């Protein structure tokens, strides 16, 4: 997997995020084996910034970008998604067959894959991982896996494990039966919630099985240090079945904010990082750093949500007024400056079922006059009597800058008194958000698989919206999941989008992300939404010059900005779970 899972990754990494959370890589994969200055030729190493401490390394419980960044390096999947194309490719499974009605998949697994404790990885481990995600995992995991026969019924306690459509036929043979044909089924099986996990270790250590002392993993890297809120250190797994193709032998994942990450990049401590919003202009003018700036589109959406249980957003006219008073293009031009696209709908471009709100007339565009009319119709002419509200975001200078810009617009157009609260860490923020008590709040979402249901179903948690529920909305998504005709399915998704962002107006999509990253010239990496698979990255040569900030750099003759056409995402996506941080 390259992978709520997130997104810099536009502001994904910068603000996250994403965010963040996801996204498809753009850089070629080089096979050169030379080293950089702080590593020997036989031991290439890379230091990166992941911004936040992973909330968990348990694949069944992961719901955010930070967690999936670590899980991607530590645990193999039944199948994988290519970081550059997001196409399904073999990983633990070497091949598979599909029944004529496209509801039964039979996988042949590798016989040379082992856990880090030496035990073989078997079809039974895959089955156990899926059942465990359905048993103890979040509703998000169950929603993702609901394409499997009886998965939702098992999650809800209505059937037994033997009735779920996952069967280990032999140590290296697995059958998965689906509820209905789904073109995205294999992409779902690449997600963390479908990954094999070691049952014997979990039985022995319970919830503590992913601590440094107990964790047993299967991926290209091993967890060797975890200084919470500071860094994780990963070393190459010599027993990984594809170890010969893993060039980078040590990965240090720092957990620092955007400004600190940029300074570490300038000082040559880390090789790739996102960019604080207030530094974009300076970096574009910098003769060296502008050469190391990479910008590319990525299928992630940054949005605000409203709690329908909190005044004044219990009135849909007020929600519509606040949305119509939001200048997305001004936000992008004046604050973000990273080539983002304004978003009227939730599902990002390149995902099947995406609706261009501006062309299709779906969503609520910037219209100050209409905003004032809606607010007046709700009983608050000119903002008179409008209760004060608090806009929540997790701790981040980037999120703060976005919130300040939007608050100023709401104050000017609506006369709204809006305070900001960005005091919570990412982990604490997610915990509080689930209570549904934030009147208006921010998140980002990145695609796990290329279907609008991933956003509209998996990426919408009613609890966050103060218990918002619309039976018509959920019935549309259920209908779409069972509709094979792509034209009809796209039309159903369009109707669902309209309810979410216009009729009920519980979500304010702000923009579709771009990946905005600084990367040293000697590091060739992919640019998925999320870190992607570091095992495919390459150190191409030693850095030799010292840049103006005193850090290690090197000359670079390539194009300044990597611009990937939007069409690159028309049939594929990336994988970074939401929410993005």
Coordinates of C-alpha atoms in Angstrom, one line a residue:
X1 CA 0.0 0.0 0.0
X2 CA 1.2 3.5 -0.7
X3 CA -1.1 5.0 0.9
X4 CA -8.5 9.2 6.9
X5 CA -5.2 8.6 5.1
X6 CA -4.8 11.8 5.8
X7 CA -2.2 14.9 2.8
X8 CA 2.9 17.8 2.5
X9 CA 0.9 16.2 0.1
X10 CA -0.2 19.7 -0.7
X11 CA -1.1 20.9 2.7
X12 CA -1.5 17.3 3.4
X13 CA 2.0 17.1 4.6
X14 CA 2.3 20.8 5.2
X15 CA -0.8 21.1 7.3
X16 CA -1.1 17.6 8.0
X17 CA -2.0 16.4 6.9
X18 CA -3.5 14.7 4.8
X19 CA -3.2 15.6 5.5
X20 CA -4.1 14.8 5.0
X21 CA -4.8 11.8 4.2
X22 CA -5.5 10.4 -0.1
X23 CA -2.9 10.2 -3.7
X24 CA -0.6 8.9 -6.4
X25 CA 3.1 9.3 -6.8
X26 CA 4.8 10.9 -9.8
X27 CA 8.5 10.3 -9.7
X28 CA 10.4 7.6 -11.6
X29 CA 11.9 4.8 -9.7
X30 CA 15.7 4.7 -10.2
X31 CA 17.8 1.7 -9.5
X32 CA 21.1 3.4 -8.9
X33 CA 22.8 2.4 -5.7
X34 CA 25.2 5.2 -4.8
X35 CA 24.9 6.8 -1.3
X36 CA 24.5 10.3 0.1
X37 CA 27.0 12.1 2.2
X38 CA 25.9 10.8 5.6
X39 CA 25.6 7.2 4.7
X40 CA 28.0 4.6 3.5
X41 CA 27.5 3.2 0.0
X42 CA 26.4 -0.1 1.6
X43 CA 24.0 1.5 4.0
X44 CA 21.8 4.2 2.4
X45 CA 19.6 6.0 4.9
X46 CA 16.9 8.7 4.8
X47 CA 15.4 11.0 7.3
X48 CA 11.9 12.3 6.8
X49 CA 9.2 14.2 8.6
X50 CA 5.8 12.6 9.4
X51 CA 4.6 15.5 11.5
X52 CA 2.7 13.6 14.2
X53 CA 3.1 10.5 16.3
X54 CA 1.1 7.6 14.8
X55 CA -2.1 7.1 16.8
X56 CA -1.5 3.3 16.5
X57 CA 0.4 0.8 14.5
X58 CA -2.4 -1.8 14.7
X59 CA -3.8 -2.2 11.2
X60 CA -7.3 -3.0 12.6
X61 CA -7.5 0.3 14.4
X62 CA -5.7 2.7 12.0
X63 CA -8.0 5.5 10.7
X64 CA -5.5 8.4 10.1
X65 CA -2.6 9.3 7.9
X66 CA 0.1 9.2 10.6
X67 CA -0.8 5.6 11.5
X68 CA -0.8 4.4 7.9
X69 CA 2.5 5.9 7.2
X70 CA 4.1 3.5 9.7
X71 CA 1.9 0.6 8.9
X72 CA 2.8 0.8 5.2
X73 CA 6.4 0.2 6.0
X74 CA 5.9 -2.5 8.6
X75 CA 3.1 -4.8 7.3
X76 CA 2.5 -6.4 3.9
X77 CA -0.9 -6.6 2.3
X78 CA -2.6 -9.3 0.4
X79 CA -2.2 -7.0 -2.6
X80 CA -0.6 -3.6 -2.9
X81 CA -1.4 -0.3 -4.8
X82 CA 1.4 1.1 -6.9
X83 CA 2.5 4.5 -5.6
X84 CA 2.7 6.0 -9.1
X85 CA -0.3 4.5 -10.8
X86 CA -2.4 3.2 -7.9
X87 CA -2.9 0.0 -9.9
X88 CA -3.4 -3.2 -7.9
X89 CA -0.3 -5.3 -7.9
X90 CA 0.7 -8.6 -6.2
X91 CA 2.3 -8.5 -2.7
X92 CA 1.6 -11.4 -0.4
X93 CA -0.6 -12.9 -3.2
X94 CA 1.2 -13.8 -6.3
X95 CA -1.9 -14.3 -8.5
X96 CA -5.6 -14.7 -8.3
X97 CA -8.6 -15.8 -10.3
X98 CA -12.1 -14.3 -10.4
X99 CA -15.4 -16.1 -10.9
X100 CA -17.5 -15.4 -14.0
X101 CA -19.9 -13.3 -11.9
X102 CA -17.0 -11.3 -10.3
X103 CA -18.0 -12.2 -6.7
X104 CA -15.5 -14.9 -5.8
X105 CA -11.7 -14.2 -5.7
X106 CA -9.2 -17.1 -5.2
X107 CA -5.7 -16.0 -4.3
X108 CA -2.4 -17.9 -4.4
X109 CA 0.0 -16.7 -1.7
X110 CA 3.8 -16.6 -1.6
X111 CA 5.4 -19.5 0.3
X112 CA 8.5 -17.5 1.2
X113 CA 6.9 -14.7 3.3
X114 CA 7.7 -14.7 7.0
X115 CA 6.9 -12.7 10.1
X116 CA 9.7 -11.0 11.9
X117 CA 9.7 -13.8 14.5
X118 CA 10.3 -16.4 11.7
X119 CA 6.8 -17.8 11.5
X120 CA 5.4 -18.2 7.9
X121 CA 2.7 -15.8 6.8
X122 CA -0.3 -17.8 5.8
X123 CA -3.8 -17.4 4.4
X124 CA -5.1 -18.0 7.9
X125 CA -3.2 -14.8 9.0
X126 CA -5.0 -12.9 6.3
X127 CA -8.4 -14.3 7.4
X128 CA -7.7 -13.5 11.0
X129 CA -6.6 -9.9 10.2
X130 CA -9.9 -9.2 8.3
X131 CA -12.1 -10.8 10.9
X132 CA -10.3 -9.0 13.7
X133 CA -10.8 -5.6 11.9
X134 CA -14.5 -6.4 11.6
X135 CA -14.6 -7.5 15.3
X136 CA -12.7 -4.8 17.1
X137 CA -12.0 -2.2 14.4
X138 CA -13.8 1.1 13.9
X139 CA -16.9 1.4 11.9
X140 CA -14.7 2.9 9.2
X141 CA -12.9 -0.4 8.8
X142 CA -16.2 -2.3 8.7
X143 CA -17.5 0.1 6.1
X144 CA -14.4 -0.4 4.0
X145 CA -14.7 -4.2 4.2
X146 CA -18.5 -4.3 3.7
X147 CA -18.0 -5.4 0.1
X148 CA -17.1 -8.9 1.6
X149 CA -20.0 -11.3 2.1
X150 CA -21.5 -10.9 5.6
X151 CA -18.8 -8.5 6.7
X152 CA -21.2 -5.9 8.0
X153 CA -23.5 -8.5 9.6
X154 CA -20.5 -10.0 11.5
X155 CA -19.4 -6.5 12.6
X156 CA -22.9 -5.9 13.9
X157 CA -22.9 -9.3 15.7
X158 CA -25.6 -10.9 13.6
X159 CA -23.6 -13.8 12.1
X160 CA -20.6 -15.9 13.1
X161 CA -17.1 -15.7 11.7
X162 CA -17.6 -18.9 9.7
X163 CA -20.4 -17.1 7.7
X164 CA -18.0 -14.3 6.6
X165 CA -16.8 -14.7 3.0
X166 CA -13.1 -15.2 3.8
X167 CA -11.8 -18.8 3.8
X168 CA -8.3 -20.1 4.2
X169 CA -8.3 -23.1 1.8
X170 CA -4.7 -23.9 2.5
X171 CA -1.6 -22.2 3.9
X172 CA -1.1 -20.5 0.5
X173 CA -4.6 -20.4 -0.8
X174 CA -7.4 -17.9 0.2
X175 CA -10.9 -17.4 -1.1
X176 CA -12.8 -14.2 -0.7
X177 CA -16.5 -13.9 -1.6
X178 CA -18.2 -10.6 -2.2
X179 CA -21.7 -9.3 -1.5
X180 CA -21.9 -8.0 -5.0
X181 CA -19.5 -7.3 -7.9
X182 CA -17.3 -4.3 -7.1
X183 CA -14.6 -3.0 -9.4
X184 CA -12.7 -1.6 -6.5
X185 CA -12.7 -4.8 -4.3
X186 CA -9.0 -5.5 -4.8
X187 CA -8.1 -1.9 -3.9
X188 CA -10.0 -2.4 -0.6
X189 CA -8.0 -5.5 0.1
X190 CA -4.8 -3.4 -0.1
X191 CA -5.9 -1.3 2.9
X192 CA -4.6 -1.7 6.5
X193 CA -7.8 -3.2 7.8
X194 CA -7.4 -6.1 5.4
X195 CA -3.7 -6.9 6.3
X196 CA -2.6 -10.1 8.0
X197 CA -1.6 -9.8 11.6
X198 CA 0.1 -12.3 14.0
X199 CA -2.7 -13.9 16.1
X200 CA -0.3 -15.6 18.5
X201 CA 1.4 -12.3 19.4
X202 CA -1.9 -10.6 19.9
X203 CA -3.1 -13.4 22.1
X204 CA 0.0 -13.1 24.2
X205 CA 0.1 -9.3 24.6
X206 CA -3.4 -8.0 23.9
X207 CA -3.6 -4.3 23.2
X208 CA 0.2 -4.0 23.9
X209 CA 1.2 -6.1 20.9
X210 CA 2.4 -3.1 18.9
X211 CA 4.7 -1.8 21.5
X212 CA 8.4 -1.8 20.6
X213 CA 9.1 -4.7 22.9
X214 CA 6.3 -7.0 21.5
X215 CA 5.6 -6.0 17.9
X216 CA 5.9 -8.7 15.2
X217 CA 5.7 -7.4 11.6
X218 CA 6.0 -8.5 8.0
X219 CA 7.0 -5.6 5.8
X220 CA 10.3 -4.3 4.3
X221 CA 11.2 -2.5 7.5
X222 CA 11.5 -3.4 11.2
X223 CA 10.6 -1.0 14.1
X224 CA 13.8 -0.6 16.1
X225 CA 13.1 2.6 18.1
X226 CA 9.9 4.6 18.9
X227 CA 10.4 7.8 20.9
X228 CA 6.8 8.9 21.1
X229 CA 6.2 12.4 19.7
X230 CA 9.8 12.6 18.6
X231 CA 10.7 9.9 16.1
X232 CA 10.5 6.3 14.9
X233 CA 13.5 4.5 13.6
X234 CA 13.0 1.7 11.1
X235 CA 15.7 -0.7 9.8
X236 CA 15.6 -2.8 6.7
X237 CA 14.1 -6.3 7.3
X238 CA 16.7 -8.7 6.0
X239 CA 14.1 -11.5 5.9
X240 CA 11.6 -9.6 3.8
X241 CA 10.9 -11.6 0.7
X242 CA 11.9 -8.8 -1.6
X243 CA 14.7 -7.5 0.5
X244 CA 17.2 -7.5 -2.4
X245 CA 15.1 -4.7 -4.0
X246 CA 15.0 -2.5 -0.9
X247 CA 17.9 0.0 -1.2
X248 CA 17.4 2.3 1.7
X249 CA 18.4 0.5 4.9
X250 CA 17.5 2.9 7.6
X251 CA 14.5 5.3 7.8
X252 CA 14.1 7.9 10.6
X253 CA 10.6 9.3 10.8
X254 CA 10.7 12.6 12.7
X255 CA 7.6 14.0 14.3
X256 CA 8.0 17.8 14.2
X257 CA 5.8 20.7 13.0
X258 CA 6.1 22.3 9.6
X259 CA 8.5 25.2 10.5
X260 CA 10.8 22.8 12.4
X261 CA 10.7 20.4 9.5
X262 CA 11.7 23.1 7.0
X263 CA 14.6 24.2 9.2
X264 CA 15.8 20.5 9.5
X265 CA 15.6 20.3 5.7
X266 CA 17.7 23.5 5.3
X267 CA 20.2 22.0 7.8
X268 CA 20.5 18.8 5.9
X269 CA 18.9 16.7 8.7
X270 CA 16.0 15.4 6.6
X271 CA 15.7 14.8 2.9
X272 CA 12.0 15.6 2.2
X273 CA 9.3 17.7 4.0
X274 CA 6.3 19.8 3.5
X275 CA 6.3 23.6 3.5
X276 CA 4.7 26.0 5.9
X277 CA 2.2 28.4 4.2
X278 CA 4.1 31.5 5.1
X279 CA 7.2 30.2 3.5
X280 CA 5.9 29.4 0.0
X281 CA 6.7 32.7 -1.5
X282 CA 10.2 32.8 -0.1
X283 CA 10.9 29.2 -1.3
X284 CA 9.8 30.0 -4.8
X285 CA 12.3 32.9 -4.9
X286 CA 15.1 30.9 -3.4
X287 CA 17.6 29.9 -6.1
X288 CA 18.3 26.5 -4.5
X289 CA 15.1 25.5 -2.8
X290 CA 12.9 26.5 -5.8
X291 CA 14.9 23.8 -7.7
X292 CA 13.8 21.2 -5.0
X293 CA 10.1 22.2 -5.0
X294 CA 7.7 19.5 -6.2
X295 CA 4.0 20.3 -6.7
X296 CA 1.5 17.7 -8.1
X297 CA -2.2 17.1 -7.8
X298 CA -3.3 14.5 -5.3
X299 CA -6.8 13.0 -4.6
X300 CA -7.5 14.5 -1.2
X301 CA -10.1 17.0 -0.1
X302 CA -9.7 19.6 2.7
X303 CA -13.1 20.6 4.3
X304 CA -15.0 22.0 7.2
X305 CA -17.9 20.2 8.8
X306 CA -20.9 21.6 10.8
X307 CA -22.5 20.0 13.9
X308 CA -26.2 20.0 13.3
X309 CA -26.7 19.6 17.1
X310 CA -25.0 22.9 17.9
X311 CA -26.5 26.4 17.5
X312 CA -26.6 28.2 15.1
X313 CA -25.8 25.3 12.7
X314 CA -28.9 23.3 13.7
X315 CA -30.5 25.5 11.0
X316 CA -29.6 24.5 7.4
X317 CA -30.1 28.1 6.2
X318 CA -27.3 29.2 8.6
X319 CA -25.0 26.5 7.3
X320 CA -25.7 27.5 3.7
X321 CA -25.0 31.2 4.6
X322 CA -21.6 30.3 6.0
X323 CA -20.7 28.2 3.0
X324 CA -21.8 31.0 0.5
X325 CA -19.7 33.5 2.5
X326 CA -16.5 31.4 2.0
X327 CA -14.1 32.6 -0.8
X328 CA -12.3 29.4 -1.8
X329 CA -10.4 31.0 -4.7
X330 CA -9.2 33.9 -2.5
X331 CA -8.0 31.3 0.1
X332 CA -6.0 29.5 -2.5
X333 CA -4.5 32.6 -4.1
X334 CA -3.7 34.5 -1.0
X335 CA -2.9 31.8 1.6
X336 CA -2.2 28.4 0.1
X337 CA -0.4 29.3 -3.1
X338 CA 0.2 25.7 -4.0
X339 CA -1.9 25.2 -7.1
X340 CA -4.9 23.7 -5.2
X341 CA -8.3 23.6 -6.9
X342 CA -11.4 25.1 -5.2
X343 CA -13.9 22.4 -4.2
X344 CA -17.7 22.5 -4.2
X345 CA -18.0 18.8 -3.8
X346 CA -16.4 16.2 -1.5
X347 CA -15.1 13.5 -3.9
X348 CA -11.9 14.7 -5.4
X349 CA -11.0 14.7 -9.2
X350 CA -9.7 11.4 -10.6
X351 CA -12.1 9.3 -8.5
X352 CA -15.0 7.6 -10.2
X353 CA -18.1 9.5 -9.3
X354 CA -16.4 12.9 -8.9
X355 CA -18.7 15.8 -9.6
X356 CA -17.3 19.0 -10.9
X357 CA -19.6 21.3 -8.8
X358 CA -18.9 24.4 -10.9
X359 CA -19.8 22.7 -14.2
X360 CA -22.7 20.5 -12.8
X361 CA -24.2 23.2 -10.5
X362 CA -23.8 21.1 -7.4
X363 CA -22.7 22.7 -4.2
X364 CA -22.8 26.2 -2.9
X365 CA -20.3 28.7 -4.5
X366 CA -19.1 32.0 -3.1
X367 CA -22.0 34.5 -3.2
X368 CA -22.0 37.1 -0.5
X369 CA -25.4 38.5 -1.5
X370 CA -27.0 35.0 -1.3
X371 CA -25.2 34.4 2.0
X372 CA -26.7 37.5 3.6
X373 CA -30.2 36.6 2.3
X374 CA -30.0 33.1 3.7
X375 CA -28.8 34.4 7.1
X376 CA -31.6 37.0 7.1
X377 CA -34.2 34.2 6.3
X378 CA -32.8 32.3 9.2
X379 CA -33.7 35.2 11.5
X380 CA -30.3 36.9 11.8
X381 CA -30.4 39.9 9.5
X382 CA -26.9 41.4 9.2
X383 CA -25.8 39.0 11.8
X384 CA -28.0 40.5 14.5
X385 CA -28.7 37.9 17.3
X386 CA -26.4 35.4 15.7
X387 CA -24.7 33.3 18.5
X388 CA -21.0 33.4 18.7
X389 CA -19.4 30.2 17.4
X390 CA -16.0 28.5 17.7
X391 CA -14.1 27.1 14.7
X392 CA -12.0 24.2 15.7
X393 CA -8.8 22.8 14.1
X394 CA -5.9 20.7 15.3
X395 CA -2.7 22.4 16.3
X396 CA -0.9 23.7 13.2
X397 CA 0.2 27.1 11.8
X398 CA -1.2 26.1 8.4
X399 CA -4.6 25.2 9.7
X400 CA -4.6 28.4 11.8
X401 CA -3.8 30.6 8.7
X402 CA -6.7 29.0 6.8
X403 CA -9.1 29.4 9.7
X404 CA -8.1 33.1 10.1
X405 CA -8.8 33.8 6.4
X406 CA -12.2 32.1 6.5
X407 CA -13.2 33.7 9.8
X408 CA -12.4 37.2 8.5
X409 CA -14.7 36.5 5.5
X410 CA -17.5 35.3 7.7
X411 CA -17.2 38.4 9.9
X412 CA -17.1 40.8 7.0
X413 CA -20.0 39.3 5.0
X414 CA -22.2 37.9 7.8
X415 CA -21.3 39.9 10.8
X416 CA -20.4 36.6 12.5
X417 CA -18.4 36.5 15.8
X418 CA -16.2 33.5 15.3
X419 CA -13.4 32.5 17.6
X420 CA -10.7 30.0 16.7
X421 CA -9.5 27.0 18.8
X422 CA -6.4 25.2 17.5
X423 CA -5.0 24.1 20.8
X424 CA -5.4 20.4 20.6
X425 CA -2.8 17.9 19.3
X426 CA -3.8 15.7 16.4
X427 CA -4.6 12.7 18.6
X428 CA -6.5 14.7 21.2
X429 CA -8.4 16.5 18.4
X430 CA -9.6 13.3 16.8
X431 CA -10.8 12.1 20.2
X432 CA -12.8 15.2 20.9
X433 CA -14.2 15.5 17.4
X434 CA -15.9 12.1 17.7
X435 CA -18.1 13.6 20.5
X436 CA -19.8 15.8 17.9
X437 CA -19.6 18.9 20.1
X438 CA -17.6 21.2 17.8
X439 CA -19.9 23.6 16.0
X440 CA -17.6 23.9 13.0
X441 CA -14.4 21.9 12.5
X442 CA -11.8 20.9 9.9
X443 CA -10.5 17.7 8.5
X444 CA -9.0 16.3 5.3
X445 CA -9.7 13.1 3.4
X446 CA -7.6 11.2 0.9
X447 CA -8.8 8.3 -1.2
X448 CA -8.2 4.7 -0.3
X449 CA -9.7 3.4 -3.5
X450 CA -10.9 5.1 -6.7
X451 CA -14.7 5.1 -6.1
X452 CA -16.9 8.0 -4.7
X453 CA -18.3 5.6 -2.1
X454 CA -14.9 5.8 -0.3
X455 CA -15.6 9.5 0.4
X456 CA -19.3 9.6 0.6
X457 CA -19.7 6.4 2.7
X458 CA -16.4 5.5 4.3
X459 CA -15.4 9.2 4.8
X460 CA -18.5 10.5 6.4
X461 CA -18.9 9.8 10.1
X462 CA -22.3 11.1 11.3
X463 CA -21.1 11.5 14.9
X464 CA -18.7 14.2 13.8
X465 CA -21.7 16.2 12.4
X466 CA -23.6 16.1 15.7
X467 CA -25.5 13.0 14.8
X468 CA -26.6 14.2 11.3
X469 CA -28.5 11.5 9.5
X470 CA -30.4 11.5 6.2
X471 CA -32.0 8.2 5.3
X472 CA -32.2 9.2 1.6
X473 CA -28.5 9.9 1.5
X474 CA -27.5 6.5 2.9
X475 CA -30.1 4.7 0.7
X476 CA -28.5 6.3 -2.4
X477 CA -25.1 5.0 -1.4
X478 CA -26.4 1.5 -0.8
X479 CA -28.0 1.7 -4.2
X480 CA -24.8 2.8 -5.8
X481 CA -22.8 0.0 -4.2
X482 CA -25.1 -2.5 -6.0
X483 CA -25.3 -0.8 -9.3
X484 CA -23.0 -2.1 -12.0
X485 CA -24.0 0.4 -14.8
X486 CA -21.3 3.1 -14.4
X487 CA -23.5 5.9 -15.9
X488 CA -26.3 5.2 -13.4
X489 CA -23.9 4.7 -10.5
X490 CA -22.3 8.1 -11.3
X491 CA -25.7 9.8 -11.3
X492 CA -26.5 8.3 -7.9
X493 CA -23.3 9.6 -6.5
X494 CA -24.2 13.0 -7.9
X495 CA -27.5 13.0 -6.0
X496 CA -25.7 12.0 -2.8
X497 CA -23.1 14.7 -3.2
X498 CA -25.9 17.3 -3.6
X499 CA -27.5 16.2 -0.3
X500 CA -24.2 16.4 1.6
X501 CA -22.8 19.8 0.3
X502 CA -26.0 21.6 -0.8
X503 CA -29.4 20.4 0.4
X504 CA -28.4 19.5 3.9
X505 CA -25.2 21.5 3.7
X506 CA -23.4 19.7 6.5
X507 CA -20.0 19.9 4.8
X508 CA -18.1 22.8 3.4
X509 CA -15.5 21.5 0.9
X510 CA -12.7 24.0 0.6
X511 CA -10.1 22.7 -1.9
X512 CA -8.6 19.6 -3.6
X513 CA -5.1 19.1 -2.5
X514 CA -1.8 19.2 -4.3
X515 CA 1.4 17.6 -3.0
X516 CA 3.8 20.4 -2.1
X517 CA 7.2 19.0 -1.1
X518 CA 10.8 19.9 -0.8
X519 CA 13.0 16.9 -1.7
X520 CA 16.8 16.7 -1.9
X521 CA 18.0 16.0 -5.5
X522 CA 19.8 12.8 -4.5
X523 CA 16.5 11.3 -3.2
X524 CA 14.2 9.7 -5.8
X525 CA 10.8 9.2 -4.2
X526 CA 7.2 8.8 -5.1
X527 CA 4.6 11.4 -4.2
X528 CA 1.6 9.5 -3.0
X529 CA -0.9 11.1 -0.6
X530 CA 0.9 9.9 2.5
X531 CA 4.4 8.6 2.5
X532 CA 3.9 5.7 0.3
X533 CA 6.2 2.7 0.1
X534 CA 9.7 3.9 1.1
X535 CA 11.0 0.5 0.1
X536 CA 10.7 1.8 -3.5
X537 CA 12.6 5.0 -2.9
X538 CA 16.3 5.4 -4.0
X539 CA 19.3 7.4 -2.9
X540 CA 20.8 8.1 -6.3
X541 CA 24.1 9.7 -5.5
X542 CA 26.0 11.5 -2.7
X543 CA 25.2 15.1 -2.0
X544 CA 28.3 17.2 -2.4
X545 CA 27.6 20.9 -2.1
X546 CA 26.6 23.1 0.8
X547 CA 23.5 25.2 0.3
X548 CA 23.0 28.8 1.5
X549 CA 21.6 27.7 4.8
X550 CA 24.6 25.5 5.6
X551 CA 22.9 22.2 4.9
X552 CA 24.0 19.5 2.5
X553 CA 22.7 20.0 -1.0
X554 CA 23.8 19.3 -4.6
X555 CA 23.4 20.8 -8.0
X556 CA 20.3 19.9 -9.9
X557 CA 19.5 20.5 -13.6
X558 CA 16.0 19.3 -13.6
X559 CA 12.7 21.1 -13.9
X560 CA 11.9 23.3 -11.0
X561 CA 8.4 22.1 -10.4
X562 CA 7.0 18.7 -11.2
X563 CA 3.6 19.4 -12.6
X564 CA 1.5 16.3 -13.3
X565 CA -1.5 16.6 -15.5
X566 CA -4.8 16.1 -13.8
X567 CA -5.6 13.3 -16.3
X568 CA -3.0 11.2 -14.5
X569 CA -5.7 10.5 -11.9
X570 CA -8.7 9.7 -14.1
X571 CA -8.7 6.0 -13.5
X572 CA -6.4 5.6 -10.5
X573 CA -6.1 7.0 -7.0
X574 CA -3.8 6.8 -4.1
X575 CA -4.1 5.6 -0.7
X576 CA -3.8 7.7 2.4
X577 CA -6.5 7.2 5.0
X578 CA -8.6 10.0 6.3
X579 CA -8.7 11.9 8.4
X580 CA -5.6 13.8 7.4
X581 CA -3.7 15.7 10.0

